[in-house]
CSV table of C-alpha atoms in Angstrom, one decimal:
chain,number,residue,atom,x,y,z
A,1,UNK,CA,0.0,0.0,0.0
A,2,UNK,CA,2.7,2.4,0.8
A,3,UNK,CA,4.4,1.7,-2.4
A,4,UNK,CA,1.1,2.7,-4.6
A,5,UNK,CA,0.7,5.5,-2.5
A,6,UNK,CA,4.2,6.9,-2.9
A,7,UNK,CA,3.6,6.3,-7.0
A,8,UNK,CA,0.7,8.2,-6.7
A,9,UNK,CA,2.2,11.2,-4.7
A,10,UNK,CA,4.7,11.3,-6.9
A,11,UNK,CA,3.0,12.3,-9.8
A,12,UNK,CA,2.2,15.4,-8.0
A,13,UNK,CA,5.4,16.4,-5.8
A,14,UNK,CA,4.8,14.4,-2.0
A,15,UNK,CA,7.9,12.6,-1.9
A,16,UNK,CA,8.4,13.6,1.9
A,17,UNK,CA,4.6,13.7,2.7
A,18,UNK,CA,3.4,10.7,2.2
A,19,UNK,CA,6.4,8.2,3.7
A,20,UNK,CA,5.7,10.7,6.9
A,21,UNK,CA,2.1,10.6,6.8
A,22,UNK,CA,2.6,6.6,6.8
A,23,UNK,CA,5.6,6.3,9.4
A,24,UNK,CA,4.2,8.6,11.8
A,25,UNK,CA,0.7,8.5,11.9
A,26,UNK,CA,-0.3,4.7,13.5
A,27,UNK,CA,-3.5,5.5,12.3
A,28,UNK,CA,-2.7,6.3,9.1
A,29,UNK,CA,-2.0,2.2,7.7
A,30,UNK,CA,-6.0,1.4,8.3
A,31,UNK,CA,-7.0,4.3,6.4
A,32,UNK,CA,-8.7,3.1,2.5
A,33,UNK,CA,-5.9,4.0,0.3
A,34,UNK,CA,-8.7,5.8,-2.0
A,35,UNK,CA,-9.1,7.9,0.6
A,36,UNK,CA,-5.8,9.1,1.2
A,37,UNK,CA,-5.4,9.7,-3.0
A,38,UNK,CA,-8.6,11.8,-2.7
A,39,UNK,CA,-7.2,13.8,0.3
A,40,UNK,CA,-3.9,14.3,-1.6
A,41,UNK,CA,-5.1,14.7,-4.9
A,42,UNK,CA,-8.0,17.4,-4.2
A,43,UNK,CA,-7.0,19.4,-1.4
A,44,UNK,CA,-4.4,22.4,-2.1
A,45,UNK,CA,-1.3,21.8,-2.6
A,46,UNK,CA,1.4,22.3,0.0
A,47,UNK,CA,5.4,23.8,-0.4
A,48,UNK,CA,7.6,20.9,-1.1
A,49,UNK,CA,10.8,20.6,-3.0
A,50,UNK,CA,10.8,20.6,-6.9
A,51,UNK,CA,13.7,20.7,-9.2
A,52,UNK,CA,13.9,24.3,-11.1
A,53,UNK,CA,12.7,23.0,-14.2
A,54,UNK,CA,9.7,21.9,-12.8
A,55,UNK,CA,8.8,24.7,-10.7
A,56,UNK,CA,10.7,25.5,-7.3
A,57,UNK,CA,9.7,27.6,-5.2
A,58,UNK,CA,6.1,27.9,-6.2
A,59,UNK,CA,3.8,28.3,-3.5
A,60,UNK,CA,1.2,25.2,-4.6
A,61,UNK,CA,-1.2,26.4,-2.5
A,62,UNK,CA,-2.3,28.8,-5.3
A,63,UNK,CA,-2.5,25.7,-7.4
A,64,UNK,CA,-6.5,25.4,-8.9
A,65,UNK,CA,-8.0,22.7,-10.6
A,66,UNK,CA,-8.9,23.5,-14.6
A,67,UNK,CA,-12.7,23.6,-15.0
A,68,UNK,CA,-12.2,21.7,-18.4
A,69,UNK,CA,-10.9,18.2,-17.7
A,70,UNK,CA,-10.2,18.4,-14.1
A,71,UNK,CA,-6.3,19.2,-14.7
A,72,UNK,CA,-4.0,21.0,-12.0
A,73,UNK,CA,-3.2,24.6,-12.6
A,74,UNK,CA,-1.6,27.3,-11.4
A,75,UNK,CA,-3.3,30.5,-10.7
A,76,UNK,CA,-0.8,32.8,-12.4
A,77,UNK,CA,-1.0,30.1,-16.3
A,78,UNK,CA,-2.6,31.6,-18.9
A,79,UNK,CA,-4.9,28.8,-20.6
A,80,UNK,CA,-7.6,29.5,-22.8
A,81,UNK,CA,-10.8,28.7,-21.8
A,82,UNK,CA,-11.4,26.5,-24.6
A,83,UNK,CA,-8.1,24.2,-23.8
A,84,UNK,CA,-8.9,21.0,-21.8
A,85,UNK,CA,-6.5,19.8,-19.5
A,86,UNK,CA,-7.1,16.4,-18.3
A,87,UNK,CA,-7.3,15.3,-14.9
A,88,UNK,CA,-3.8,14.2,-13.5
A,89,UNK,CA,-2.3,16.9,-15.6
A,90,UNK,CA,-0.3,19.7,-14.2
A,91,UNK,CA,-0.1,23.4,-15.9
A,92,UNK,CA,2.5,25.4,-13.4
A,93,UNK,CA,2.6,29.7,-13.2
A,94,UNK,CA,3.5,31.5,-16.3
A,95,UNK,CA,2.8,28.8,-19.0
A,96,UNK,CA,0.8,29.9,-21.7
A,97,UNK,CA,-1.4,27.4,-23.2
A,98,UNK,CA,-3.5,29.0,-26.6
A,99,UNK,CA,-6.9,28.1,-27.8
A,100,UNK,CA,-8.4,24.4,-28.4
A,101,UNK,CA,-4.9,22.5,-26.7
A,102,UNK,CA,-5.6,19.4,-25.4
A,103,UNK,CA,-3.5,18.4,-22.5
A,104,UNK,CA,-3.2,14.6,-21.1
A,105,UNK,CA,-3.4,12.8,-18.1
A,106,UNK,CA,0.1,12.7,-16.7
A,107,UNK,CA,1.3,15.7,-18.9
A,108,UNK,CA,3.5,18.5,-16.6
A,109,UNK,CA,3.8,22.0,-18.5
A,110,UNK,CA,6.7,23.8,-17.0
A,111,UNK,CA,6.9,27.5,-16.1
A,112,UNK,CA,8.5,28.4,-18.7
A,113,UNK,CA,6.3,26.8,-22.0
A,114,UNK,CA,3.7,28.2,-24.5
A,115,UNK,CA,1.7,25.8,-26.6
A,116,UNK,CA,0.4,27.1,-29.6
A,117,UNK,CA,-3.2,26.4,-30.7
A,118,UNK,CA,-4.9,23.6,-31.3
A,119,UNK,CA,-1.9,21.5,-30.1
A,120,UNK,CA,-2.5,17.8,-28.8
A,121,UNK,CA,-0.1,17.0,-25.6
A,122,UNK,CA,-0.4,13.3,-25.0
A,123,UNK,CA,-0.3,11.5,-21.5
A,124,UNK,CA,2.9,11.9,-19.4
A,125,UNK,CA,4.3,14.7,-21.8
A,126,UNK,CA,7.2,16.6,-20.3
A,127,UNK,CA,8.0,20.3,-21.0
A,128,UNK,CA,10.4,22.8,-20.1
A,129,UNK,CA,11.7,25.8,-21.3
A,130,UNK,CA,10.0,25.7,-24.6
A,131,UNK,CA,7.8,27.2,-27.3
A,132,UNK,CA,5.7,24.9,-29.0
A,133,UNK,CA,3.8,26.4,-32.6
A,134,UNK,CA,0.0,25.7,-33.3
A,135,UNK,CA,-1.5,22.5,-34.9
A,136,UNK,CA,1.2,20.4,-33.3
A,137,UNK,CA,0.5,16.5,-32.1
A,138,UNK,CA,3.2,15.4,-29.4
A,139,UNK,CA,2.5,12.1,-28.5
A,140,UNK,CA,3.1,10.2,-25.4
A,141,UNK,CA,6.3,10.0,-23.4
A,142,UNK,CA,8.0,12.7,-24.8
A,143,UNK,CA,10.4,15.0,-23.1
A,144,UNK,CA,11.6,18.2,-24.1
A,145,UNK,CA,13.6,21.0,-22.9
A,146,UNK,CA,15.5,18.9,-20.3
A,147,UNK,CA,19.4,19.4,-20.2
A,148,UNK,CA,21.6,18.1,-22.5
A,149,UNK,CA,24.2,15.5,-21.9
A,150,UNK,CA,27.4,17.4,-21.3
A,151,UNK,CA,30.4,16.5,-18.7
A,152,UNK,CA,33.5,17.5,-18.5
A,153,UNK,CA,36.5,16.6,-16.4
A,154,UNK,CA,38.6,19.1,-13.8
A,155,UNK,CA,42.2,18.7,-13.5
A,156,UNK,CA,41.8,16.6,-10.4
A,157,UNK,CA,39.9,13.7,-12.5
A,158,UNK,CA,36.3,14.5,-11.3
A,159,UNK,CA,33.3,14.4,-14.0
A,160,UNK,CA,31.5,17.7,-13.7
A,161,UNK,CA,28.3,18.6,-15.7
A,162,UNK,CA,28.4,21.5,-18.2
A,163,UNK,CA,25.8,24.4,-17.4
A,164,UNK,CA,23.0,23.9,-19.9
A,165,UNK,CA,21.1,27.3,-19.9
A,166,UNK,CA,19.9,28.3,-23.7
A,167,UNK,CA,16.8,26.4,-25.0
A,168,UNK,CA,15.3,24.4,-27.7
A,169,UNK,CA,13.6,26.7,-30.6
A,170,UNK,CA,11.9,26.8,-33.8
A,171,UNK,CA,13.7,30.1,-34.5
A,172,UNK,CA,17.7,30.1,-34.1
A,173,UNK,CA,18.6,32.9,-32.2
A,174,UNK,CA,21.7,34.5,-32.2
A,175,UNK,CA,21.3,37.7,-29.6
A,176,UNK,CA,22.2,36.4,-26.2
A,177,UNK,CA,21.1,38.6,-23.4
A,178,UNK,CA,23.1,39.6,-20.4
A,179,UNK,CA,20.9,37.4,-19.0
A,180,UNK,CA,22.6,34.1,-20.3
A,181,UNK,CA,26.5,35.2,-19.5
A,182,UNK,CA,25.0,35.3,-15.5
A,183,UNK,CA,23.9,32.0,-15.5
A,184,UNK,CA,20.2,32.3,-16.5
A,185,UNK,CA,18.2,32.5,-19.7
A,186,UNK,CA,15.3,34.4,-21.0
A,187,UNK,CA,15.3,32.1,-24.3
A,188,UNK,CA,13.1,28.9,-24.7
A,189,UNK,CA,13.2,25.9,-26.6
A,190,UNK,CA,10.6,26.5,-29.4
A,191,UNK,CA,9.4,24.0,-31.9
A,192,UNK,CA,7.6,25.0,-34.7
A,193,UNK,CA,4.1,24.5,-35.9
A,194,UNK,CA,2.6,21.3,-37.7
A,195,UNK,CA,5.4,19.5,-36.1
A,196,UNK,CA,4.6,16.0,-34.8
A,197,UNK,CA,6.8,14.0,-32.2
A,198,UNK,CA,6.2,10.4,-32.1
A,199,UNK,CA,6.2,8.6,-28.7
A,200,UNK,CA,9.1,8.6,-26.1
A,201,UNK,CA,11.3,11.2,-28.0
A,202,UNK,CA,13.4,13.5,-26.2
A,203,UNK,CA,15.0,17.0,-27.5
A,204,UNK,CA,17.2,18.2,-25.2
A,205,UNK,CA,17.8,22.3,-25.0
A,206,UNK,CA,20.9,24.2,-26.0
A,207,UNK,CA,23.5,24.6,-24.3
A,208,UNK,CA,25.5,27.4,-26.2
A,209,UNK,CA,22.5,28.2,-29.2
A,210,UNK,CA,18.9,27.1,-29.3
A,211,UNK,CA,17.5,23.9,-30.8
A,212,UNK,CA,15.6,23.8,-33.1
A,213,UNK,CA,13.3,22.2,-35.1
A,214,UNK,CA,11.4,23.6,-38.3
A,215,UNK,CA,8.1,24.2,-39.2
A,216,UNK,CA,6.4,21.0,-40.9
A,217,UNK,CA,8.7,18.5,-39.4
A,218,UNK,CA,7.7,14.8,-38.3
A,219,UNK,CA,9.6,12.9,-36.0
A,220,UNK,CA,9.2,9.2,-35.3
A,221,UNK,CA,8.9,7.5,-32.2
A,222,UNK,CA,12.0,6.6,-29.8
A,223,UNK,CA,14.5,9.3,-31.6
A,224,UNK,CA,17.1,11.0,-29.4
A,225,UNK,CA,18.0,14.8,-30.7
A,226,UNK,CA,20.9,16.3,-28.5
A,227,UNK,CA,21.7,20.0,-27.7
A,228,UNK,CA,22.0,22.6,-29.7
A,229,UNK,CA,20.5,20.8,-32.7
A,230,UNK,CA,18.9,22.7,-35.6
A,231,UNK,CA,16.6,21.4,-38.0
A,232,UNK,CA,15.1,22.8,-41.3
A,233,UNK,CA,11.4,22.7,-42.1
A,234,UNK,CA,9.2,19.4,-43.4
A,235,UNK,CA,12.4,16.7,-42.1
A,236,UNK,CA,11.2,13.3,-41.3
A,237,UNK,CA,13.7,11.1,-38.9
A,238,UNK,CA,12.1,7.8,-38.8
A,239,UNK,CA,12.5,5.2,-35.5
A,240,UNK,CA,15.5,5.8,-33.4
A,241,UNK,CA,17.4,8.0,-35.2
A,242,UNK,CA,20.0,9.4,-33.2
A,243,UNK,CA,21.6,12.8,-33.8
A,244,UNK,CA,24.3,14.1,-31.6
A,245,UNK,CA,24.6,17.7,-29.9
A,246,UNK,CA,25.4,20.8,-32.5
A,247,UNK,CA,24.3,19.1,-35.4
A,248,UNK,CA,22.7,21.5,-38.5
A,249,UNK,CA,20.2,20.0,-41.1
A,250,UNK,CA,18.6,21.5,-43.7
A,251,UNK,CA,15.2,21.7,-44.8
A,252,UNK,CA,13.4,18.5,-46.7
A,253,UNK,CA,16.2,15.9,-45.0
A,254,UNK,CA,14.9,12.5,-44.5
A,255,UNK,CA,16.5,9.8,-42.2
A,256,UNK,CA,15.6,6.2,-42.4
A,257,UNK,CA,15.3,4.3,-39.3
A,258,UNK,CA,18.3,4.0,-36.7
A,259,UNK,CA,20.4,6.7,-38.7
A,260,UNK,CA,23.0,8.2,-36.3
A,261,UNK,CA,24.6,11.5,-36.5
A,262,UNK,CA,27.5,12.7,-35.3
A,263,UNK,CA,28.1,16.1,-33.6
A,264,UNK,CA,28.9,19.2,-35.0
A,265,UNK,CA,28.3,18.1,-38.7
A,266,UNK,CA,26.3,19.9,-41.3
A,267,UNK,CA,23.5,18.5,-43.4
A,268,UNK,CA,22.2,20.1,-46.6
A,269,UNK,CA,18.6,20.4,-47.6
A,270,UNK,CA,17.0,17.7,-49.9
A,271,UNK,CA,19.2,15.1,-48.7
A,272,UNK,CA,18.1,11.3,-47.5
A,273,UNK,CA,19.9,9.0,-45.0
A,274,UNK,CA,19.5,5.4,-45.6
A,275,UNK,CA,18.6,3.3,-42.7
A,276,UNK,CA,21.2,2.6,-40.2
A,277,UNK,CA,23.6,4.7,-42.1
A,278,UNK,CA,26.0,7.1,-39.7
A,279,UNK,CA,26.9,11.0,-40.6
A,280,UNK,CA,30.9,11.2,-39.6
A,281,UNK,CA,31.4,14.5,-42.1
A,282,UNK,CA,29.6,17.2,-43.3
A,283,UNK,CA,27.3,16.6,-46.4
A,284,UNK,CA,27.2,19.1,-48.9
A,285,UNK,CA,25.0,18.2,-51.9
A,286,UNK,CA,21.9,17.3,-52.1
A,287,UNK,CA,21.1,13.4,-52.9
A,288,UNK,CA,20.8,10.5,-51.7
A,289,UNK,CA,23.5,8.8,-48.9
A,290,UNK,CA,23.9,5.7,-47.3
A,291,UNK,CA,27.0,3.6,-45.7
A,292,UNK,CA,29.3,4.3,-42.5
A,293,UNK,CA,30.3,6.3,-42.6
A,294,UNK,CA,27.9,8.1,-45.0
A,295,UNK,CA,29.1,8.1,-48.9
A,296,UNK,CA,26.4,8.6,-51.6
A,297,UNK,CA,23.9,6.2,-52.2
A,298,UNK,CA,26.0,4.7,-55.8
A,299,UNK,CA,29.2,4.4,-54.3
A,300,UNK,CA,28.1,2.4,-50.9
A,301,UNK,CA,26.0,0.0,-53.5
A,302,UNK,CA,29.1,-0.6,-55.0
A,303,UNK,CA,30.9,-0.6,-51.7
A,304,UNK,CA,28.3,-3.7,-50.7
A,305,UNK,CA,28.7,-5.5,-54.0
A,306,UNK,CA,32.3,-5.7,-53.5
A,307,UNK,CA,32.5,-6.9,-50.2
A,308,UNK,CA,30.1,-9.7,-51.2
A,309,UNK,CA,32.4,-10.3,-54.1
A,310,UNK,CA,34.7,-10.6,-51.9
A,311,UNK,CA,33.4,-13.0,-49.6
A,312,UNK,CA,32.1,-15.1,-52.3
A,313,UNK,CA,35.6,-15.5,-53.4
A,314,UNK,CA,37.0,-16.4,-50.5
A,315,UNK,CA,34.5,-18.8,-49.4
A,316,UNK,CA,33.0,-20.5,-52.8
């Protein structure tokens, strides 16, 4: 019981309530466990600790329930009235969510995210420090806005994490404020409109420039894009395509399933990645590539037919 009850709370930030409501209260263990997720779940929200992406320091008393869906909100949003956010979904102060959204169960909308309208946020979306355009379908599981993957190692041989404070963006922005130098950033990660995200994706903010990814753009489930990532308008990167942090890609590029990039290359527009094929250099022309590393499509057919030549030979 005290295991589905900690799940629960979790969802909604009472990692330190509930263990002490259940270790210190002797009364508490013959309470029905409903009734302790109605208490918890309906009454106002107490301080507790959050991490800064999702919202420290908020006073969740001022936290309301939506009157469309039954959602969490925070008194200070901005939804439209015609959004629905579902029940079990949290909207915290100063996210902007625009006309006809539709939030999920599970979803949490960070302080720092607009939605566009007419957007569909699936169950257990995460955002933070983002900009999401209209008409946009994100489907479930997907994270965006969280910190990229950058360590680094101090002259005394200890692994130290890089400060990740730009954003993710449809728009690449190149005026940094003073802002940024101190620590902090007034950017956001903004994707752009008609986009759609396929379920458990993760875009990760920038760390030195936005990411970004262009209007028109479809992205297959289970694919990982790193910091600092720009993409051009109507790409498609199919199943677990990988691309690493800094990357460029025009507009039009298509990746076949389980493509990898790697980081700080340049893509043109127009070109398409054959499945399972890896970026190592920059790609210039438009066409059609394949191979690792990556060589136009002709050459790594011949590449293949060779090496089965060769085989062939060696073992008749």
């Amino acid at each position: 019981m005290a295991l589905t009850l900690t799940r629960i709370a979790s969802a909604f930030g009472y990692f330190s309530t509930i263990p002490r409501l259940l270790f210190t209260n002797a009364n508490s263990q013959q309470l029905p466990a409903m009734s302790l997720c109605r208490f918890y779940i309906f009454q106002p929200f107490s301080a507790g600790s959050a991490s800064p992406e999702d919202g420290a320091g908020e006073n969740y008393s001022e936290f309301q329930r939506w009157h469309n869906g039954g959602g969490t909100f925070h008194k200070s949003a901005q939804i439209d009235p015609s959004a629905s956010v579902d029940i079990g979904a949290v909207v915290h102060s100063k996210a902007v969510v625009g006309a006809h959204v539709h939030i999920g169960s599970g979803a949490i909308i960070g302080p720092s995210v607009t939605i566009g309208q007419s957007t569909l946020i699936g169950y257990n979306v995460a955002l933070s420090n983002c900009t999401v355009g209209d008409l946009c379908v994100i489907h479930n599981g997907v994270c965006i806005g969280q910190d990229g993957f950058g360590f680094l190692v101090d002259e005394h041989g200890n692994m130290l994490k890089k400060p990740q404070v730009s954003a993710a963006s449809s728009m690449f922005i190149l005026d940094y404020p003073i802002s940024l130098i101190l620590g902090t950033s007034s950017l956001c990660l903004k994707i752009g409109s008609n986009v759609e995200i396929g379920a458990n994706s993760c875009i990760d903010r920038g760390s030195w420039r936005d990411t970004v990814v262009g209007d028109h753009s479809k992205i297959d489930n289970l694919v990982q894009i790193a910091h600092n990532v720009v993409i051009g308008k109507c790409c498609m990167l199919c199943g677990q395509v990988g691309i690493a942090g800094s990357v460029t890609v025009g507009d039009y590029v298509t990746m076949g399933g389980r493509v990898l990039v790697r980081d700080h290359v340049s893509i043109a527009s127009k070109v398409r990645l054959a499945g399972a094929s890896c970026v190592t250099k920059h790609i210039t022309e438009p066409g059609d590539y394949g191979g690792f590393p990556a060589v136009p499509i002709h050459e790594w057919r011949r590449q293949v037919i060779m090496h089965r030549l060769a085989v062939k030979k060696k073992n008749p």
